[in-house]
Short mmCIF file of C-alpha atoms and ligand atoms in Angstrom, two decimals:
data_model
loop_
_atom_site.label_atom_id
_atom_site.label_comp_id
_atom_site.label_asym_id
_atom_site.label_seq_id
_atom_site.Cartn_x
_atom_site.Cartn_y
_atom_site.Cartn_z
CA MET A 54 41.40 -35.46 68.48
CA PRO A 55 38.26 -37.53 69.15
CA GLN A 56 34.96 -36.19 67.84
CA GLU A 57 32.77 -34.49 70.42
CA VAL A 58 29.00 -34.72 70.61
CA ASP A 59 26.29 -33.58 73.00
CA LEU A 60 24.58 -36.95 72.86
CA PHE A 61 25.85 -40.38 71.89
CA VAL A 62 23.06 -42.95 71.47
CA ILE A 63 23.91 -46.65 71.56
CA GLY A 64 21.26 -48.59 69.64
CA ALA A 65 19.04 -47.40 66.77
CA GLY A 66 15.81 -49.14 67.67
CA SER A 67 12.50 -47.52 68.49
CA GLY A 68 13.69 -45.71 71.64
CA GLY A 69 17.14 -44.68 70.38
CA VAL A 70 15.91 -43.32 67.06
CA ARG A 71 13.15 -41.24 68.63
CA ALA A 72 15.51 -39.83 71.27
CA SER A 73 18.18 -38.96 68.64
CA ARG A 74 15.74 -37.18 66.37
CA ILE A 75 14.09 -35.13 69.08
CA ALA A 76 17.38 -34.21 70.79
CA SER A 77 18.80 -33.07 67.45
CA GLY A 78 15.66 -30.99 66.91
CA TYR A 79 16.50 -29.17 70.13
CA GLY A 80 19.88 -28.27 68.66
CA ALA A 81 22.01 -31.02 70.22
CA LYS A 82 24.87 -32.55 68.22
CA VAL A 83 23.85 -36.22 68.13
CA MET A 84 25.53 -39.43 66.96
CA VAL A 85 23.86 -42.83 67.01
CA ALA A 86 25.59 -46.19 66.60
CA GLU A 87 23.89 -49.43 65.61
CA GLU A 88 25.76 -52.73 65.37
CA TYR A 89 23.08 -54.69 63.50
CA ARG A 90 20.35 -52.97 61.50
CA TYR A 91 18.64 -49.58 61.85
CA GLY A 92 15.12 -49.95 63.21
CA GLY A 93 15.98 -52.40 65.98
CA THR A 94 13.97 -55.39 67.13
CA CYS A 95 10.53 -53.97 66.36
CA VAL A 96 11.22 -53.18 62.73
CA ILE A 97 13.83 -55.77 61.84
CA ARG A 98 12.85 -58.91 63.77
CA GLY A 99 9.88 -58.17 65.95
CA CYS A 100 6.53 -56.41 65.70
CA VAL A 101 6.62 -55.46 62.03
CA PRO A 102 7.75 -58.70 60.34
CA LYS A 103 5.65 -60.63 62.88
CA LYS A 104 2.49 -58.74 61.91
CA LEU A 105 3.23 -59.38 58.22
CA LEU A 106 3.46 -63.12 58.96
CA VAL A 107 0.25 -62.89 61.00
CA TYR A 108 -1.53 -61.37 57.99
CA ALA A 109 -0.19 -64.18 55.81
CA SER A 110 -1.36 -66.84 58.25
CA ARG A 111 -4.91 -65.48 58.45
CA PHE A 112 -5.69 -66.07 54.77
CA ALA A 113 -6.12 -69.78 55.51
CA GLU A 114 -9.26 -69.12 57.58
CA GLU A 115 -10.48 -66.51 55.12
CA PHE A 116 -10.32 -69.05 52.29
CA GLU A 117 -12.24 -71.60 54.37
CA ASP A 118 -14.80 -69.07 55.55
CA ALA A 119 -15.44 -67.82 52.02
CA ALA A 120 -17.39 -70.97 51.12
CA GLY A 121 -20.30 -70.06 53.41
CA PHE A 122 -20.56 -66.74 51.58
CA GLY A 123 -20.94 -68.40 48.22
CA TRP A 124 -17.37 -68.47 47.01
CA THR A 125 -15.77 -71.50 45.41
CA LEU A 126 -11.99 -71.38 45.40
CA ASP A 127 -9.45 -73.71 43.87
CA LYS A 128 -7.33 -75.35 46.53
CA PRO A 129 -5.11 -72.45 47.68
CA SER A 130 -1.38 -73.06 47.83
CA PHE A 131 1.18 -71.18 49.87
CA ASP A 132 4.78 -70.24 49.06
CA TRP A 133 6.87 -69.57 52.19
CA THR A 134 9.92 -68.46 50.19
CA LYS A 135 7.89 -65.77 48.46
CA LEU A 136 6.40 -64.55 51.73
CA ILE A 137 9.83 -64.27 53.36
CA ALA A 138 11.32 -62.52 50.33
CA ASN A 139 8.47 -59.99 50.23
CA LYS A 140 8.71 -59.47 53.98
CA ASP A 141 12.48 -58.90 53.70
CA LYS A 142 11.96 -56.35 50.93
CA GLU A 143 9.56 -54.40 53.13
CA ILE A 144 11.95 -54.54 56.09
CA ASP A 145 14.79 -53.23 53.87
CA ARG A 146 12.54 -50.36 52.80
CA LEU A 147 11.72 -49.54 56.40
CA GLU A 148 15.34 -49.67 57.47
CA LYS A 149 16.23 -47.16 54.76
CA ALA A 150 13.31 -44.97 55.85
CA TYR A 151 14.65 -45.00 59.42
CA MET A 152 18.11 -44.00 58.23
CA SER A 153 16.87 -41.19 56.05
CA THR A 154 14.67 -39.87 58.87
CA LEU A 155 17.79 -39.67 61.03
CA GLU A 156 19.80 -38.03 58.27
CA ARG A 157 17.06 -35.46 57.66
CA ALA A 158 17.12 -34.74 61.39
CA LYS A 159 20.91 -34.13 61.09
CA VAL A 160 21.81 -37.05 63.33
CA ALA A 161 25.19 -38.65 62.52
CA THR A 162 24.75 -42.40 62.00
CA VAL A 163 27.41 -45.06 62.33
CA ARG A 164 27.16 -48.79 61.76
CA SER A 165 29.29 -50.20 64.52
CA ARG A 166 29.17 -51.72 67.92
CA ALA A 167 29.81 -48.99 70.49
CA VAL A 168 31.41 -49.59 73.87
CA ILE A 169 31.74 -47.20 76.77
CA VAL A 170 35.43 -46.87 77.66
CA ASP A 171 35.17 -44.15 80.26
CA PRO A 172 32.14 -42.25 81.59
CA HIS A 173 32.30 -39.67 78.79
CA THR A 174 33.93 -41.70 75.99
CA VAL A 175 32.56 -44.28 73.58
CA ARG A 176 34.68 -46.43 71.25
CA LEU A 177 33.37 -47.50 67.85
CA GLU A 178 34.47 -51.10 67.43
CA ALA A 179 34.27 -50.99 63.62
CA THR A 180 37.01 -48.35 63.31
CA GLY A 181 38.56 -48.08 66.76
CA GLU A 182 37.69 -44.36 66.83
CA THR A 183 36.61 -42.79 70.09
CA VAL A 184 33.90 -40.18 70.55
CA LYS A 185 33.55 -37.82 73.53
CA ALA A 186 29.97 -37.33 74.67
CA LYS A 187 28.38 -34.96 77.17
CA HIS A 188 25.47 -37.39 77.50
CA ILE A 189 25.11 -41.06 76.62
CA LEU A 190 21.82 -42.84 76.00
CA ILE A 191 21.75 -46.64 76.14
CA ALA A 192 18.93 -48.03 74.00
CA THR A 193 20.25 -51.47 73.20
CA GLY A 194 17.01 -53.40 73.73
CA GLY A 195 16.81 -57.07 74.55
CA THR A 196 17.81 -60.41 73.16
CA PRO A 197 16.11 -63.84 73.26
CA SER A 198 16.86 -65.81 76.39
CA LEU A 199 16.84 -69.56 75.75
CA GLY A 200 17.36 -70.73 79.32
CA LYS A 201 19.93 -73.19 80.55
CA GLU A 202 21.79 -75.47 78.14
CA ILE A 203 20.06 -78.78 77.63
CA GLU A 204 20.95 -81.72 75.41
CA GLY A 205 20.49 -80.70 71.78
CA TYR A 206 20.63 -76.97 72.61
CA GLU A 207 22.15 -76.31 69.17
CA HIS A 208 18.87 -77.30 67.50
CA ILE A 209 16.84 -74.58 69.23
CA ILE A 210 15.83 -71.50 67.28
CA SER A 211 14.44 -68.25 68.65
CA SER A 212 12.09 -65.79 66.96
CA ASN A 213 15.19 -64.21 65.38
CA GLU A 214 15.76 -67.32 63.23
CA ALA A 215 12.04 -68.04 62.75
CA PHE A 216 11.87 -65.00 60.47
CA HIS A 217 14.51 -66.47 58.16
CA LEU A 218 13.74 -70.19 57.89
CA THR A 219 14.46 -71.49 54.41
CA GLU A 220 11.27 -73.55 54.45
CA LEU A 221 8.06 -73.76 56.41
CA PRO A 222 8.44 -76.54 59.00
CA LYS A 223 5.81 -79.25 58.63
CA ARG A 224 5.91 -79.78 62.41
CA ILE A 225 7.13 -77.29 64.99
CA LEU A 226 7.29 -77.33 68.77
CA ILE A 227 7.32 -73.96 70.53
CA GLN A 228 8.27 -73.68 74.19
CA GLY A 229 6.87 -70.72 76.15
CA GLY A 230 3.47 -69.32 76.99
CA GLY A 231 4.02 -65.56 76.52
CA TYR A 232 3.42 -63.13 73.67
CA ILE A 233 5.94 -64.57 71.23
CA ALA A 234 5.02 -68.22 71.79
CA VAL A 235 1.29 -67.77 71.24
CA GLU A 236 1.79 -65.41 68.32
CA PHE A 237 4.14 -67.76 66.48
CA ALA A 238 1.92 -70.74 67.31
CA GLY A 239 -0.88 -68.94 65.46
CA ILE A 240 1.37 -67.97 62.55
CA PHE A 241 2.73 -71.46 61.92
CA ASN A 242 -0.65 -73.08 62.47
CA GLY A 243 -2.32 -70.72 60.01
CA LEU A 244 0.36 -71.36 57.41
CA GLY A 245 -0.19 -75.10 57.68
CA SER A 246 2.41 -76.40 60.16
CA ASP A 247 1.47 -78.90 62.83
CA VAL A 248 2.08 -76.92 66.05
CA THR A 249 2.72 -78.11 69.59
CA LEU A 250 3.07 -75.43 72.26
CA VAL A 251 4.75 -76.48 75.50
CA TYR A 252 4.31 -74.32 78.58
CA ARG A 253 5.66 -74.90 82.08
CA GLY A 254 2.69 -73.40 83.97
CA ASP A 255 -1.04 -74.18 84.20
CA ASN A 256 -2.10 -71.98 81.33
CA ILE A 257 -0.68 -69.67 78.67
CA LEU A 258 -0.29 -65.86 79.05
CA ARG A 259 0.50 -65.69 82.75
CA GLY A 260 -0.36 -62.25 84.10
CA PHE A 261 -3.34 -61.80 81.75
CA ASP A 262 -6.94 -62.03 82.97
CA GLU A 263 -7.91 -65.64 83.71
CA ASP A 264 -10.88 -65.50 81.31
CA VAL A 265 -8.61 -64.24 78.52
CA ARG A 266 -6.19 -67.08 79.16
CA SER A 267 -8.80 -69.80 79.10
CA HIS A 268 -10.75 -68.33 76.18
CA LEU A 269 -7.66 -67.93 74.02
CA ARG A 270 -6.43 -71.40 74.86
CA GLY A 271 -9.78 -72.88 73.84
CA GLU A 272 -9.74 -70.96 70.55
CA MET A 273 -6.16 -72.00 69.79
CA GLU A 274 -7.03 -75.62 70.47
CA LYS A 275 -10.11 -75.39 68.24
CA ARG A 276 -7.76 -74.35 65.45
CA GLY A 277 -5.69 -77.47 65.96
CA ILE A 278 -2.77 -76.21 68.08
CA LYS A 279 -1.74 -78.80 70.66
CA ILE A 280 -1.09 -77.12 74.01
CA VAL A 281 0.89 -79.12 76.55
CA THR A 282 0.98 -77.46 79.97
CA LYS A 283 2.96 -78.25 83.12
CA ALA A 284 5.83 -79.47 80.98
CA ILE A 285 9.25 -78.33 79.91
CA VAL A 286 11.62 -79.40 77.17
CA GLU A 287 14.31 -81.54 78.77
CA GLY A 288 16.34 -82.42 75.70
CA ILE A 289 16.36 -82.64 71.92
CA GLU A 290 17.83 -85.43 69.87
CA LYS A 291 18.36 -85.52 66.12
CA VAL A 292 16.62 -88.54 64.63
CA ASP A 293 16.28 -89.73 61.00
CA HIS A 294 13.03 -87.95 60.33
CA GLY A 295 13.41 -84.83 62.45
CA LEU A 296 14.08 -83.77 66.02
CA CYS A 297 12.86 -85.83 68.93
CA VAL A 298 11.90 -83.52 71.80
CA MET A 299 11.89 -85.00 75.28
CA LEU A 300 9.36 -83.42 77.61
CA SER A 301 9.09 -83.68 81.38
CA ASP A 302 6.20 -86.01 82.37
CA HIS A 303 4.96 -86.31 78.80
CA ALA A 304 5.63 -88.49 75.76
CA ASP A 305 8.36 -87.42 73.33
CA VAL A 306 7.30 -85.34 70.32
CA VAL A 307 8.99 -85.54 66.91
CA VAL A 308 9.09 -82.30 64.94
CA ASP A 309 11.12 -80.51 62.26
CA LYS A 310 11.88 -77.36 64.24
CA VAL A 311 12.06 -76.43 67.91
CA MET A 312 11.58 -72.78 68.82
CA PHE A 313 12.00 -71.31 72.29
CA ALA A 314 10.08 -68.15 73.17
CA THR A 315 11.11 -68.15 76.80
CA GLY A 316 11.51 -64.44 77.39
CA ARG A 317 14.08 -61.81 76.51
CA ARG A 318 16.94 -60.39 78.53
CA PRO A 319 18.34 -56.86 78.49
CA ASN A 320 21.19 -56.37 76.04
CA VAL A 321 23.94 -55.16 78.38
CA ALA A 322 26.81 -57.60 77.86
CA GLY A 323 30.14 -56.03 76.93
CA LEU A 324 28.82 -52.45 76.77
CA GLY A 325 31.33 -51.18 79.33
CA LEU A 326 28.67 -50.35 81.92
CA GLU A 327 30.94 -51.38 84.80
CA VAL A 328 33.64 -48.97 83.58
CA ALA A 329 31.13 -46.14 83.61
CA GLY A 330 29.62 -47.19 86.94
CA VAL A 331 26.11 -47.81 85.57
CA LYS A 332 24.15 -50.00 88.02
CA LEU A 333 22.01 -52.97 87.00
CA ASP A 334 19.00 -54.30 88.89
CA LYS A 335 18.63 -57.89 90.16
CA LYS A 336 17.35 -59.08 86.79
CA GLY A 337 20.30 -57.57 84.92
CA ALA A 338 18.39 -54.58 83.51
CA ILE A 339 19.74 -51.03 83.72
CA GLU A 340 18.36 -49.30 86.79
CA VAL A 341 16.80 -45.92 85.97
CA ASN A 342 14.74 -43.28 87.74
CA GLU A 343 11.46 -41.80 86.47
CA PHE A 344 13.43 -39.65 83.97
CA SER A 345 15.30 -42.70 82.59
CA GLN A 346 18.49 -41.49 84.28
CA THR A 347 20.91 -44.21 85.41
CA SER A 348 23.10 -44.22 88.50
CA VAL A 349 25.54 -42.07 86.49
CA PRO A 350 23.85 -38.66 86.08
CA HIS A 351 24.81 -37.98 82.44
CA ILE A 352 24.02 -41.54 81.26
CA TYR A 353 20.41 -42.46 80.51
CA ALA A 354 18.71 -45.64 79.31
CA VAL A 355 15.34 -46.27 77.62
CA GLY A 356 13.37 -49.21 76.24
CA ASP A 357 13.73 -52.96 76.82
CA VAL A 358 17.24 -52.62 78.27
CA THR A 359 15.58 -51.08 81.35
CA ASP A 360 12.93 -53.85 81.53
CA ARG A 361 10.09 -51.57 82.58
CA ILE A 362 7.43 -52.45 80.02
CA ALA A 363 8.98 -54.18 77.00
CA LEU A 364 6.77 -52.66 74.30
CA THR A 365 7.75 -50.50 71.31
CA PRO A 366 5.41 -47.56 72.00
CA VAL A 367 6.69 -47.40 75.58
CA ALA A 368 10.32 -47.24 74.38
CA ILE A 369 9.39 -44.48 71.93
CA ARG A 370 7.71 -42.44 74.65
CA GLU A 371 10.67 -42.98 76.98
CA GLY A 372 13.11 -41.85 74.27
CA HIS A 373 11.04 -38.76 73.53
CA ALA A 374 10.67 -37.90 77.22
CA PHE A 375 14.43 -38.25 77.70
CA ALA A 376 15.12 -35.76 74.88
CA ASP A 377 12.49 -33.34 76.23
CA THR A 378 13.98 -33.61 79.71
CA VAL A 379 17.67 -33.30 78.88
CA PHE A 380 17.71 -31.14 75.75
CA GLY A 381 14.28 -29.48 75.65
CA GLY A 382 14.22 -28.06 79.15
CA LYS A 383 10.91 -29.90 79.82
CA PRO A 384 11.39 -32.54 82.51
CA THR A 385 8.99 -35.29 81.41
CA ARG A 386 7.98 -38.47 83.21
CA ILE A 387 6.31 -41.37 81.46
CA ASP A 388 3.08 -42.71 82.84
CA HIS A 389 3.53 -46.48 82.78
CA ARG A 390 0.01 -47.15 84.08
CA ASP A 391 -2.86 -48.39 81.94
CA VAL A 392 -0.78 -49.24 78.89
CA PRO A 393 -3.00 -50.95 76.32
CA THR A 394 -1.47 -53.97 74.63
CA ALA A 395 -2.38 -56.54 71.99
CA VAL A 396 -1.27 -60.10 71.50
CA PHE A 397 -1.44 -60.98 67.81
CA SER A 398 -2.48 -64.52 68.47
CA GLU A 399 -5.27 -66.18 66.52
CA PRO A 400 -7.68 -64.79 67.55
CA GLU A 401 -6.19 -61.55 68.85
CA CYS A 402 -6.23 -60.35 72.45
CA GLY A 403 -6.47 -56.68 73.40
CA VAL A 404 -6.18 -55.68 77.02
CA ILE A 405 -5.82 -52.62 79.21
CA GLY A 406 -5.79 -52.00 82.93
CA LEU A 407 -6.51 -54.37 85.77
CA THR A 408 -7.41 -58.02 85.47
CA GLU A 409 -10.35 -59.20 87.57
CA ALA A 410 -7.95 -60.74 90.11
CA GLU A 411 -5.84 -57.54 90.37
CA ALA A 412 -8.94 -55.40 90.80
CA CYS A 413 -10.22 -57.69 93.56
CA GLU A 414 -6.88 -57.36 95.37
CA ARG A 415 -6.72 -53.56 95.09
CA LEU A 416 -10.30 -52.32 95.24
CA ALA A 417 -12.99 -52.59 97.91
CA LYS A 418 -15.76 -53.37 95.41
CA VAL A 419 -15.48 -54.72 91.89
CA ASP A 420 -18.20 -55.30 89.31
CA ILE A 421 -17.58 -57.58 86.35
CA TYR A 422 -19.38 -57.44 83.03
CA LYS A 423 -18.68 -60.07 80.41
CA SER A 424 -19.92 -61.33 77.14
CA SER A 425 -19.07 -64.28 74.95
CA PHE A 426 -20.74 -64.39 71.57
CA ARG A 427 -20.52 -65.83 68.12
CA PRO A 428 -19.09 -63.21 65.74
CA MET A 429 -21.55 -62.35 62.97
CA LYS A 430 -19.19 -63.58 60.28
CA ALA A 431 -19.25 -67.06 61.83
CA THR A 432 -23.01 -67.37 61.25
CA LEU A 433 -22.54 -67.95 57.52
CA SER A 434 -19.00 -69.31 57.57
CA GLY A 435 -20.05 -71.89 60.13
CA ARG A 436 -16.75 -71.51 61.97
CA ASP A 437 -16.79 -72.71 65.55
CA THR A 438 -15.45 -69.60 67.30
CA ARG A 439 -16.55 -67.10 69.92
CA THR A 440 -15.46 -63.58 70.83
CA PHE A 441 -14.95 -62.71 74.49
CA MET A 442 -15.19 -59.29 76.17
CA LYS A 443 -14.94 -58.24 79.78
CA LEU A 444 -15.13 -54.94 81.62
CA VAL A 445 -13.71 -54.65 85.11
CA VAL A 446 -15.41 -51.82 86.98
CA ASP A 447 -14.55 -50.14 90.27
CA GLY A 448 -17.81 -50.73 92.16
CA GLU A 449 -17.36 -47.65 94.31
CA ASN A 450 -17.09 -44.98 91.62
CA GLY A 451 -18.14 -46.83 88.47
CA ARG A 452 -14.80 -46.33 86.71
CA VAL A 453 -13.84 -48.88 84.07
CA VAL A 454 -10.45 -50.03 85.35
CA GLY A 455 -9.90 -52.93 82.97
CA CYS A 456 -11.01 -54.13 79.56
CA HIS A 457 -10.15 -57.52 78.08
CA ILE A 458 -11.04 -58.66 74.58
CA VAL A 459 -10.31 -61.87 72.67
CA GLY A 460 -11.51 -61.87 69.10
CA PRO A 461 -10.89 -60.45 65.63
CA ASP A 462 -9.56 -56.88 65.68
CA ALA A 463 -9.13 -56.87 69.47
CA GLY A 464 -5.89 -54.87 69.00
CA GLU A 465 -7.71 -52.16 67.05
CA MET A 466 -10.52 -52.03 69.62
CA ILE A 467 -8.29 -51.79 72.67
CA GLN A 468 -6.40 -48.80 71.27
CA LEU A 469 -9.64 -46.81 71.37
CA VAL A 470 -10.99 -48.24 74.61
CA GLY A 471 -7.58 -47.21 75.98
CA ILE A 472 -8.46 -43.53 75.53
CA ALA A 473 -11.65 -43.93 77.53
CA VAL A 474 -9.88 -45.84 80.30
CA LYS A 475 -7.07 -43.26 80.43
CA MET A 476 -9.71 -40.53 80.68
CA LYS A 477 -11.20 -42.40 83.66
CA ALA A 478 -14.48 -43.13 81.88
CA THR A 479 -17.15 -44.84 83.95
CA LYS A 480 -19.38 -47.75 83.02
CA ALA A 481 -22.18 -45.14 82.75
CA ASP A 482 -20.08 -43.26 80.13
CA PHE A 483 -19.70 -46.49 78.16
CA ASP A 484 -23.46 -47.11 78.42
CA ALA A 485 -24.26 -43.54 77.33
CA THR A 486 -22.28 -44.07 74.10
CA MET A 487 -24.46 -45.10 71.19
CA ALA A 488 -23.63 -48.49 69.73
CA VAL A 489 -22.25 -48.83 66.21
CA HIS A 490 -24.30 -51.59 64.64
CA PRO A 491 -23.55 -54.25 63.57
CA THR A 492 -20.05 -54.50 65.02
CA ALA A 493 -18.41 -56.65 67.66
CA ALA A 494 -17.24 -53.54 69.53
CA GLU A 495 -20.82 -52.47 70.22
CA GLU A 496 -20.91 -55.18 72.86
CA LEU A 497 -18.63 -52.95 74.96
CA VAL A 498 -21.36 -50.33 75.29
CA THR A 499 -24.30 -52.70 75.64
CA MET A 500 -23.32 -54.95 78.54
CA ARG A 501 -26.18 -54.32 80.96
CA GLU A 502 -26.05 -57.30 83.34
CA LYS A 503 -23.29 -57.73 85.89
CA ALA A 504 -21.69 -61.14 85.62
CA SER A 505 -20.46 -60.89 89.21
CA SER A 506 -19.68 -58.49 92.03
CA HIS A 507 -16.87 -58.80 94.53
CA VAL A 508 -16.78 -57.02 97.85
CA ARG A 509 -13.50 -57.25 99.71
CA GLY A 510 -13.78 -59.94 102.36
CA ALA A 511 -17.03 -61.38 100.98
CA ALA A 512 -17.52 -64.29 98.55
CA ALA A 513 -18.16 -63.22 94.94
CA ALA A 514 -21.84 -62.79 94.23
CA ALA A 515 -23.43 -63.19 90.83
CA GLU A 516 -26.26 -60.75 90.28
P1 LIG B 220 7.27 -63.43 77.86
O1 LIG B 220 7.94 -62.95 79.08
O2 LIG B 220 6.00 -62.81 77.42
O3 LIG B 220 7.04 -65.00 77.98
C1 LIG B 220 8.06 -65.88 78.26
C2 LIG B 220 7.47 -67.26 78.43
O4 LIG B 220 8.49 -68.22 78.56
C3 LIG B 220 6.60 -67.35 79.67
O5 LIG B 220 5.49 -68.15 79.36
C4 LIG B 220 7.54 -68.02 80.67
O6 LIG B 220 6.87 -68.79 81.63
C5 LIG B 220 8.31 -68.95 79.76
N1 LIG B 220 9.64 -69.27 80.29
C6 LIG B 220 10.58 -68.41 80.74
N2 LIG B 220 11.69 -69.07 81.12
C7 LIG B 220 11.46 -70.38 80.88
C8 LIG B 220 12.21 -71.55 81.07
N3 LIG B 220 13.45 -71.50 81.55
N4 LIG B 220 11.64 -72.73 80.75
C9 LIG B 220 10.40 -72.79 80.25
N5 LIG B 220 9.62 -71.71 80.04
C10 LIG B 220 10.15 -70.51 80.36
O7 LIG B 220 8.39 -63.35 76.75
P2 LIG B 220 8.35 -63.43 75.17
O8 LIG B 220 9.66 -64.03 74.81
O9 LIG B 220 7.12 -64.09 74.68
O10 LIG B 220 8.29 -61.91 74.76
C11 LIG B 220 9.18 -60.95 75.32
C12 LIG B 220 8.53 -59.62 75.49
O11 LIG B 220 8.42 -58.99 74.25
C13 LIG B 220 7.08 -59.69 76.01
O12 LIG B 220 7.00 -59.77 77.39
C14 LIG B 220 6.49 -58.44 75.48
O13 LIG B 220 6.74 -57.41 76.41
C15 LIG B 220 7.26 -58.20 74.20
N6 LIG B 220 6.43 -58.59 73.03
C16 LIG B 220 5.31 -57.89 72.76
C17 LIG B 220 4.52 -58.22 71.69
C18 LIG B 220 3.28 -57.46 71.42
O14 LIG B 220 3.16 -56.34 71.89
N7 LIG B 220 2.33 -58.01 70.67
C19 LIG B 220 4.86 -59.33 70.81
C20 LIG B 220 6.06 -60.02 71.21
C21 LIG B 220 6.80 -59.65 72.27
P3 LIG B 220 6.20 -68.14 82.96
O15 LIG B 220 4.95 -67.48 82.49
O16 LIG B 220 5.96 -69.33 83.82
O17 LIG B 220 7.21 -67.19 83.51
#
């Protein structure tokens, strides 16, 4: 007789783990299967190890900046192998913590690929056993998408492999202009690699505010990252001293590693979705309604596999809301508007809400406040860097509808600005808040002069 559960969760990443734990807390009998490692992309090969590498990469600037503050340091040296070993130890610890959290929550865990074999049955590939489930939750995340096969495709690595390189590449070329490309460009550059970033469009971080894009690009270039735009990698050839990368309309570049950060696709292959009748959208993501319910009423999906907003905290909220809805008797929708986000580039970006261009499209009147200033630390360090901040304000009611920051600790700042924006704070509320001095964040409550005003149908006017 197959085992029977109330909920079978496929994938123990951020969304799947949260959903399992909360559903079990409501008294459901829950089993979760994970084919790789507990914790999923965020913990095992995403946000967490990435942030550890970001910390490592930032010491280089700290060492340089220290001189202006009176410090004399011996020439610092860096050991990649030690960093990776320490990072792996921490990831192992976190994986165990995830497993014990599930065990404490009385969730049955299995390490196996799970495949849907009929709408209420899942087969565990590791043992061949089948499990009957009243509900199934698909939380299988995403996987790097490297684009079409080009010559030398076998030489391309994704972020998955970047976390496990045996040595730090002296020269690396990264293709892509999104989160992962700019974050890894900063990491490798900080650690001492010679970095070339190749992006097919006009400028990195498409979809972000134009000022953020140009400010970040300038700062990355100041730090020595070569950014080649309007180009794609056409082929890669192994040569004596490395890999020769052929670019469209540009000279070849010779490097030691080639990494593609060209987006991620939903992890749906071979899951048996067709057997169950679960519909996919045009991009191959699982189609869900506002309660994360798929086209099959007892099958749900959360996180990157649904390609709504591919961010860990969003997957966690979706997983929690699913459990509340299905097992807690509290139908819960997730508000996907005004989600704050950070790019851990060097320097960081923190953004929430509308860009200037989006606000101008949607609102009748838009006021823009911006500031670009030299961070206080740079006065003594002598570093050539500037912080950028921008508030996008609805000119009709004064509401702050967007905030965009590029500079140290932008991620920390935007988390808190996010509360104000979610609460529909106005520019007057920001102004009424006393500044914390001396900080960079105080600039957000002291921007008095409008940089520009836009009225729908009229040319932008600077005030
Ligand atoms: P993104 O979608 O952010 O960026 C993909 C980049 O690759 C874009 O610049 C895109 O160009 C380019 N691209 C796509 N296809 C091709 C192609 N065939 N040839 C050349 N270039 C191509 O994906 P990432 O892989 O960087 O990250 C995936 C997701 O993971 C992010 O969207 C984000 O949601 C999440 N993430 C979040 C992080 C955070 O919160 N800090 C960190 C890392 C990831 P174009 O712009 O022209 O489409």
